[in-house]
Amino acid sequence: MFSGISIWQLLIVLAIVVLLFGTKKLRNIGNDLGGAVKGFKDSMRDGENEQDQQRLADEKNDTTQEQKEKDKDQV
């Protein structure tokens, strides 16, 4: 599993952590960490949506600009 760390050693460390902090505190830390990760993912998703909208607007402006140049050339 881990190099040189057995399952029993991991269980002992886990038991010490639970004794030090208590299950309620660990649960709160887990909830806080989960909320932070969820907020980060939501922010990343919102940022990607804004970039997609900006890219579409830029492409539309480029297409409109090209069409105007074609119309000028034809006149």
PDB file of N, CA and C in Angstrom:
ATOM      1  N   MET A   1       0.837  -1.174   0.000  1.00  0.00           N
ATOM      2  CA  MET A   1       0.000   0.000   0.000  1.00  0.00           C
ATOM      3  C   MET A   1       0.887   1.245   0.000  1.00  0.00           C
ATOM      4  N   PHE A   2       1.292   1.747   1.133  1.00  0.00           N
ATOM      5  CA  PHE A   2       2.248   2.838   1.210  1.00  0.00           C
ATOM      6  C   PHE A   2       3.607   2.228   1.524  1.00  0.00           C
ATOM      7  N   SER A   3       4.636   2.861   1.101  1.00  0.00           N
ATOM      8  CA  SER A   3       5.961   2.293   1.303  1.00  0.00           C
ATOM      9  C   SER A   3       6.340   2.327   2.783  1.00  0.00           C
ATOM     10  N   GLY A   4       6.339   1.168   3.425  1.00  0.00           N
ATOM     11  CA  GLY A   4       6.785   1.049   4.800  1.00  0.00           C
ATOM     12  C   GLY A   4       5.734   1.364   5.855  1.00  0.00           C
ATOM     13  N   ILE A   5       4.520   1.741   5.468  1.00  0.00           N
ATOM     14  CA  ILE A   5       3.470   2.035   6.447  1.00  0.00           C
ATOM     15  C   ILE A   5       2.410   0.942   6.324  1.00  0.00           C
ATOM     16  N   SER A   6       2.177   0.253   7.423  1.00  0.00           N
ATOM     17  CA  SER A   6       1.184  -0.821   7.382  1.00  0.00           C
ATOM     18  C   SER A   6      -0.197  -0.266   7.712  1.00  0.00           C
ATOM     19  N   ILE A   7      -1.206  -1.092   7.497  1.00  0.00           N
ATOM     20  CA  ILE A   7      -2.581  -0.685   7.779  1.00  0.00           C
ATOM     21  C   ILE A   7      -2.774  -0.425   9.267  1.00  0.00           C
ATOM     22  N   TRP A   8      -2.082  -1.180  10.103  1.00  0.00           N
ATOM     23  CA  TRP A   8      -2.211  -0.995  11.552  1.00  0.00           C
ATOM     24  C   TRP A   8      -1.665   0.358  11.984  1.00  0.00           C
ATOM     25  N   GLN A   9      -0.587   0.775  11.395  1.00  0.00           N
ATOM     26  CA  GLN A   9      -0.029   2.085  11.735  1.00  0.00           C
ATOM     27  C   GLN A   9      -0.984   3.205  11.320  1.00  0.00           C
ATOM     28  N   LEU A  10      -1.610   3.047  10.161  1.00  0.00           N
ATOM     29  CA  LEU A  10      -2.584   4.048   9.713  1.00  0.00           C
ATOM     30  C   LEU A  10      -3.788   4.092  10.650  1.00  0.00           C
ATOM     31  N   LEU A  11      -4.257   2.936  11.102  1.00  0.00           N
ATOM     32  CA  LEU A  11      -5.390   2.892  12.021  1.00  0.00           C
ATOM     33  C   LEU A  11      -5.049   3.544  13.361  1.00  0.00           C
ATOM     34  N   ILE A  12      -3.831   3.336  13.838  1.00  0.00           N
ATOM     35  CA  ILE A  12      -3.408   3.961  15.091  1.00  0.00           C
ATOM     36  C   ILE A  12      -3.362   5.480  14.938  1.00  0.00           C
ATOM     37  N   VAL A  13      -2.819   5.966  13.836  1.00  0.00           N
ATOM     38  CA  VAL A  13      -2.781   7.406  13.593  1.00  0.00           C
ATOM     39  C   VAL A  13      -4.196   7.963  13.499  1.00  0.00           C
ATOM     40  N   LEU A  14      -5.088   7.262  12.818  1.00  0.00           N
ATOM     41  CA  LEU A  14      -6.478   7.697  12.708  1.00  0.00           C
ATOM     42  C   LEU A  14      -7.134   7.754  14.083  1.00  0.00           C
ATOM     43  N   ALA A  15      -6.905   6.775  14.927  1.00  0.00           N
ATOM     44  CA  ALA A  15      -7.477   6.754  16.270  1.00  0.00           C
ATOM     45  C   ALA A  15      -6.963   7.931  17.092  1.00  0.00           C
ATOM     46  N   ILE A  16      -5.680   8.241  16.984  1.00  0.00           N
ATOM     47  CA  ILE A  16      -5.115   9.377  17.723  1.00  0.00           C
ATOM     48  C   ILE A  16      -5.726  10.687  17.252  1.00  0.00           C
ATOM     49  N   VAL A  17      -5.909  10.828  15.951  1.00  0.00           N
ATOM     50  CA  VAL A  17      -6.516  12.054  15.408  1.00  0.00           C
ATOM     51  C   VAL A  17      -7.942  12.206  15.914  1.00  0.00           C
ATOM     52  N   VAL A  18      -8.700  11.106  15.936  1.00  0.00           N
ATOM     53  CA  VAL A  18     -10.079  11.167  16.425  1.00  0.00           C
ATOM     54  C   VAL A  18     -10.091  11.523  17.903  1.00  0.00           C
ATOM     55  N   LEU A  19      -9.189  10.970  18.668  1.00  0.00           N
ATOM     56  CA  LEU A  19      -9.128  11.297  20.101  1.00  0.00           C
ATOM     57  C   LEU A  19      -8.747  12.759  20.337  1.00  0.00           C
ATOM     58  N   LEU A  20      -7.835  13.278  19.531  1.00  0.00           N
ATOM     59  CA  LEU A  20      -7.391  14.661  19.704  1.00  0.00           C
ATOM     60  C   LEU A  20      -8.470  15.670  19.327  1.00  0.00           C
ATOM     61  N   PHE A  21      -9.091  15.466  18.188  1.00  0.00           N
ATOM     62  CA  PHE A  21     -10.020  16.459  17.661  1.00  0.00           C
ATOM     63  C   PHE A  21     -11.480  16.138  17.954  1.00  0.00           C
ATOM     64  N   GLY A  22     -11.820  14.883  18.089  1.00  0.00           N
ATOM     65  CA  GLY A  22     -13.206  14.502  18.280  1.00  0.00           C
ATOM     66  C   GLY A  22     -13.928  14.393  16.953  1.00  0.00           C
ATOM     67  N   THR A  23     -14.963  13.585  16.927  1.00  0.00           N
ATOM     68  CA  THR A  23     -15.665  13.336  15.662  1.00  0.00           C
ATOM     69  C   THR A  23     -16.429  14.567  15.192  1.00  0.00           C
ATOM     70  N   LYS A  24     -16.974  15.352  16.123  1.00  0.00           N
ATOM     71  CA  LYS A  24     -17.738  16.539  15.731  1.00  0.00           C
ATOM     72  C   LYS A  24     -16.845  17.550  15.019  1.00  0.00           C
ATOM     73  N   LYS A  25     -15.674  17.793  15.549  1.00  0.00           N
ATOM     74  CA  LYS A  25     -14.749  18.749  14.935  1.00  0.00           C
ATOM     75  C   LYS A  25     -14.286  18.244  13.567  1.00  0.00           C
ATOM     76  N   LEU A  26     -13.995  16.933  13.483  1.00  0.00           N
ATOM     77  CA  LEU A  26     -13.580  16.369  12.194  1.00  0.00           C
ATOM     78  C   LEU A  26     -14.704  16.468  11.167  1.00  0.00           C
ATOM     79  N   ARG A  27     -15.934  16.264  11.602  1.00  0.00           N
ATOM     80  CA  ARG A  27     -17.080  16.364  10.698  1.00  0.00           C
ATOM     81  C   ARG A  27     -17.213  17.803  10.190  1.00  0.00           C
ATOM     82  N   ASN A  28     -17.040  18.775  11.093  1.00  0.00           N
ATOM     83  CA  ASN A  28     -17.112  20.182  10.694  1.00  0.00           C
ATOM     84  C   ASN A  28     -16.005  20.527   9.704  1.00  0.00           C
ATOM     85  N   ILE A  29     -14.814  20.029   9.959  1.00  0.00           N
ATOM     86  CA  ILE A  29     -13.694  20.283   9.040  1.00  0.00           C
ATOM     87  C   ILE A  29     -13.999  19.676   7.676  1.00  0.00           C
ATOM     88  N   GLY A  30     -14.563  18.470   7.677  1.00  0.00           N
ATOM     89  CA  GLY A  30     -14.934  17.821   6.412  1.00  0.00           C
ATOM     90  C   GLY A  30     -15.981  18.602   5.652  1.00  0.00           C
ATOM     91  N   ASN A  31     -16.989  19.103   6.372  1.00  0.00           N
ATOM     92  CA  ASN A  31     -18.032  19.908   5.729  1.00  0.00           C
ATOM     93  C   ASN A  31     -17.456  21.198   5.152  1.00  0.00           C
ATOM     94  N   ASP A  32     -16.595  21.844   5.914  1.00  0.00           N
ATOM     95  CA  ASP A  32     -15.977  23.085   5.437  1.00  0.00           C
ATOM     96  C   ASP A  32     -15.120  22.834   4.200  1.00  0.00           C
ATOM     97  N   LEU A  33     -14.353  21.769   4.247  1.00  0.00           N
ATOM     98  CA  LEU A  33     -13.500  21.438   3.108  1.00  0.00           C
ATOM     99  C   LEU A  33     -14.336  21.088   1.879  1.00  0.00           C
ATOM    100  N   GLY A  34     -15.403  20.316   2.079  1.00  0.00           N
ATOM    101  CA  GLY A  34     -16.290  19.970   0.971  1.00  0.00           C
ATOM    102  C   GLY A  34     -16.956  21.199   0.370  1.00  0.00           C
ATOM    103  N   GLY A  35     -17.378  22.131   1.224  1.00  0.00           N
ATOM    104  CA  GLY A  35     -17.992  23.368   0.731  1.00  0.00           C
ATOM    105  C   GLY A  35     -17.007  24.210  -0.055  1.00  0.00           C
ATOM    106  N   ALA A  36     -15.767  24.235   0.414  1.00  0.00           N
ATOM    107  CA  ALA A  36     -14.740  25.008  -0.293  1.00  0.00           C
ATOM    108  C   ALA A  36     -14.467  24.408  -1.671  1.00  0.00           C
ATOM    109  N   VAL A  37     -14.390  23.088  -1.751  1.00  0.00           N
ATOM    110  CA  VAL A  37     -14.141  22.430  -3.034  1.00  0.00           C
ATOM    111  C   VAL A  37     -15.315  22.671  -3.978  1.00  0.00           C
ATOM    112  N   LYS A  38     -16.538  22.575  -3.453  1.00  0.00           N
ATOM    113  CA  LYS A  38     -17.726  22.816  -4.284  1.00  0.00           C
ATOM    114  C   LYS A  38     -17.741  24.254  -4.801  1.00  0.00           C
ATOM    115  N   GLY A  39     -17.425  25.204  -3.922  1.00  0.00           N
ATOM    116  CA  GLY A  39     -17.376  26.605  -4.345  1.00  0.00           C
ATOM    117  C   GLY A  39     -16.320  26.836  -5.408  1.00  0.00           C
ATOM    118  N   PHE A  40     -15.170  26.186  -5.264  1.00  0.00           N
ATOM    119  CA  PHE A  40     -14.107  26.313  -6.258  1.00  0.00           C
ATOM    120  C   PHE A  40     -14.558  25.762  -7.608  1.00  0.00           C
ATOM    121  N   LYS A  41     -15.188  24.592  -7.589  1.00  0.00           N
ATOM    122  CA  LYS A  41     -15.667  23.995  -8.847  1.00  0.00           C
ATOM    123  C   LYS A  41     -16.713  24.879  -9.508  1.00  0.00           C
ATOM    124  N   ASP A  42     -17.643  25.427  -8.700  1.00  0.00           N
ATOM    125  CA  ASP A  42     -18.667  26.313  -9.260  1.00  0.00           C
ATOM    126  C   ASP A  42     -18.042  27.559  -9.878  1.00  0.00           C
ATOM    127  N   SER A  43     -17.038  28.116  -9.217  1.00  0.00           N
ATOM    128  CA  SER A  43     -16.353  29.299  -9.745  1.00  0.00           C
ATOM    129  C   SER A  43     -15.641  28.980 -11.051  1.00  0.00           C
ATOM    130  N   MET A  44     -15.012  27.813 -11.116  1.00  0.00           N
ATOM    131  CA  MET A  44     -14.332  27.417 -12.346  1.00  0.00           C
ATOM    132  C   MET A  44     -15.343  27.255 -13.475  1.00  0.00           C
ATOM    133  N   ARG A  45     -16.484  26.646 -13.183  1.00  0.00           N
ATOM    134  CA  ARG A  45     -17.522  26.448 -14.194  1.00  0.00           C
ATOM    135  C   ARG A  45     -18.055  27.793 -14.675  1.00  0.00           C
ATOM    136  N   ASP A  46     -18.288  28.735 -13.741  1.00  0.00           N
ATOM    137  CA  ASP A  46     -18.771  30.064 -14.114  1.00  0.00           C
ATOM    138  C   ASP A  46     -17.743  30.792 -14.975  1.00  0.00           C
ATOM    139  N   GLY A  47     -16.467  30.655 -14.628  1.00  0.00           N
ATOM    140  CA  GLY A  47     -15.410  31.285 -15.412  1.00  0.00           C
ATOM    141  C   GLY A  47     -15.354  30.733 -16.825  1.00  0.00           C
ATOM    142  N   GLU A  48     -15.532  29.422 -16.960  1.00  0.00           N
ATOM    143  CA  GLU A  48     -15.527  28.813 -18.291  1.00  0.00           C
ATOM    144  C   GLU A  48     -16.721  29.303 -19.100  1.00  0.00           C
ATOM    145  N   ASN A  49     -17.897  29.429 -18.461  1.00  0.00           N
ATOM    146  CA  ASN A  49     -19.083  29.920 -19.164  1.00  0.00           C
ATOM    147  C   ASN A  49     -18.875  31.351 -19.642  1.00  0.00           C
ATOM    148  N   GLU A  50     -18.261  32.180 -18.806  1.00  0.00           N
ATOM    149  CA  GLU A  50     -17.992  33.567 -19.209  1.00  0.00           C
ATOM    150  C   GLU A  50     -17.011  33.613 -20.370  1.00  0.00           C
ATOM    151  N   GLN A  51     -16.004  32.746 -20.343  1.00  0.00           N
ATOM    152  CA  GLN A  51     -15.035  32.708 -21.443  1.00  0.00           C
ATOM    153  C   GLN A  51     -15.713  32.257 -22.728  1.00  0.00           C
ATOM    154  N   ASP A  52     -16.604  31.263 -22.636  1.00  0.00           N
ATOM    155  CA  ASP A  52     -17.320  30.797 -23.825  1.00  0.00           C
ATOM    156  C   ASP A  52     -18.189  31.908 -24.401  1.00  0.00           C
ATOM    157  N   GLN A  53     -18.884  32.640 -23.535  1.00  0.00           N
ATOM    158  CA  GLN A  53     -19.723  33.730 -24.008  1.00  0.00           C
ATOM    159  C   GLN A  53     -18.885  34.824 -24.653  1.00  0.00           C
ATOM    160  N   GLN A  54     -17.745  35.130 -24.071  1.00  0.00           N
ATOM    161  CA  GLN A  54     -16.856  36.151 -24.631  1.00  0.00           C
ATOM    162  C   GLN A  54     -16.322  35.707 -25.984  1.00  0.00           C
ATOM    163  N   ARG A  55     -15.949  34.427 -26.082  1.00  0.00           N
ATOM    164  CA  ARG A  55     -15.425  33.899 -27.341  1.00  0.00           C
ATOM    165  C   ARG A  55     -16.500  33.968 -28.434  1.00  0.00           C
ATOM    166  N   LEU A  56     -17.750  33.607 -28.091  1.00  0.00           N
ATOM    167  CA  LEU A  56     -18.829  33.676 -29.072  1.00  0.00           C
ATOM    168  C   LEU A  56     -19.082  35.116 -29.510  1.00  0.00           C
ATOM    169  N   ALA A  57     -19.038  36.048 -28.555  1.00  0.00           N
ATOM    170  CA  ALA A  57     -19.245  37.451 -28.903  1.00  0.00           C
ATOM    171  C   ALA A  57     -18.120  37.946 -29.812  1.00  0.00           C
ATOM    172  N   ASP A  58     -16.878  37.550 -29.524  1.00  0.00           N
ATOM    173  CA  ASP A  58     -15.746  37.945 -30.357  1.00  0.00           C
ATOM    174  C   ASP A  58     -15.879  37.371 -31.766  1.00  0.00           C
ATOM    175  N   GLU A  59     -16.297  36.110 -31.863  1.00  0.00           N
ATOM    176  CA  GLU A  59     -16.471  35.496 -33.187  1.00  0.00           C
ATOM    177  C   GLU A  59     -17.571  36.196 -33.964  1.00  0.00           C
ATOM    178  N   LYS A  60     -18.639  36.575 -33.279  1.00  0.00           N
ATOM    179  CA  LYS A  60     -19.743  37.271 -33.940  1.00  0.00           C
ATOM    180  C   LYS A  60     -19.261  38.631 -34.447  1.00  0.00           C
ATOM    181  N   ASN A  61     -18.486  39.333 -33.628  1.00  0.00           N
ATOM    182  CA  ASN A  61     -17.952  40.634 -34.048  1.00  0.00           C
ATOM    183  C   ASN A  61     -17.005  40.478 -35.230  1.00  0.00           C
ATOM    184  N   ASP A  62     -16.171  39.439 -35.224  1.00  0.00           N
ATOM    185  CA  ASP A  62     -15.252  39.198 -36.329  1.00  0.00           C
ATOM    186  C   ASP A  62     -16.025  38.913 -37.613  1.00  0.00           C
ATOM    187  N   THR A  63     -17.073  38.100 -37.501  1.00  0.00           N
ATOM    188  CA  THR A  63     -17.881  37.766 -38.671  1.00  0.00           C
ATOM    189  C   THR A  63     -18.575  39.010 -39.206  1.00  0.00           C
ATOM    190  N   THR A  64     -19.095  39.833 -38.313  1.00  0.00           N
ATOM    191  CA  THR A  64     -19.763  41.064 -38.715  1.00  0.00           C
ATOM    192  C   THR A  64     -18.761  42.011 -39.381  1.00  0.00           C
ATOM    193  N   GLN A  65     -17.576  42.112 -38.825  1.00  0.00           N
ATOM    194  CA  GLN A  65     -16.530  42.973 -39.384  1.00  0.00           C
ATOM    195  C   GLN A  65     -16.134  42.499 -40.783  1.00  0.00           C
ATOM    196  N   GLU A  66     -15.987  41.180 -40.951  1.00  0.00           N
ATOM    197  CA  GLU A  66     -15.632  40.627 -42.260  1.00  0.00           C
ATOM    198  C   GLU A  66     -16.734  40.909 -43.281  1.00  0.00           C
ATOM    199  N   GLN A  67     -17.992  40.794 -42.839  1.00  0.00           N
ATOM    200  CA  GLN A  67     -19.118  41.049 -43.740  1.00  0.00           C
ATOM    201  C   GLN A  67     -19.127  42.518 -44.156  1.00  0.00           C
ATOM    202  N   LYS A  68     -18.841  43.417 -43.251  1.00  0.00           N
ATOM    203  CA  LYS A  68     -18.798  44.853 -43.579  1.00  0.00           C
ATOM    204  C   LYS A  68     -17.689  45.127 -44.587  1.00  0.00           C
ATOM    205  N   GLU A  69     -16.535  44.479 -44.417  1.00  0.00           N
ATOM    206  CA  GLU A  69     -15.427  44.676 -45.349  1.00  0.00           C
ATOM    207  C   GLU A  69     -15.792  44.153 -46.738  1.00  0.00           C
ATOM    208  N   LYS A  70     -16.496  43.023 -46.805  1.00  0.00           N
ATOM    209  CA  LYS A  70     -16.935  42.479 -48.097  1.00  0.00           C
ATOM    210  C   LYS A  70     -17.898  43.451 -48.772  1.00  0.00           C
ATOM    211  N   ASP A  71     -18.817  43.990 -47.960  1.00  0.00           N
ATOM    212  CA  ASP A  71     -19.797  44.926 -48.532  1.00  0.00           C
ATOM    213  C   ASP A  71     -19.096  46.174 -49.057  1.00  0.00           C
ATOM    214  N   LYS A  72     -18.051  46.659 -48.381  1.00  0.00           N
ATOM    215  CA  LYS A  72     -17.310  47.829 -48.851  1.00  0.00           C
ATOM    216  C   LYS A  72     -16.583  47.513 -50.142  1.00  0.00           C
ATOM    217  N   ASP A  73     -16.034  46.308 -50.241  1.00  0.00           N
ATOM    218  CA  ASP A  73     -15.304  45.918 -51.440  1.00  0.00           C
ATOM    219  C   ASP A  73     -16.228  45.813 -52.650  1.00  0.00           C
ATOM    220  N   GLN A  74     -17.454  45.412 -52.420  1.00  0.00           N
ATOM    221  CA  GLN A  74     -18.411  45.245 -53.520  1.00  0.00           C
ATOM    222  C   GLN A  74     -18.921  46.585 -54.024  1.00  0.00           C
ATOM    223  N   VAL A  75     -18.903  47.582 -53.160  1.00  0.00           N
ATOM    224  CA  VAL A  75     -19.427  48.892 -53.558  1.00  0.00           C
ATOM    225  C   VAL A  75     -18.423  49.651 -54.305  1.00  0.00           C
TER     226      VAL A  75
END
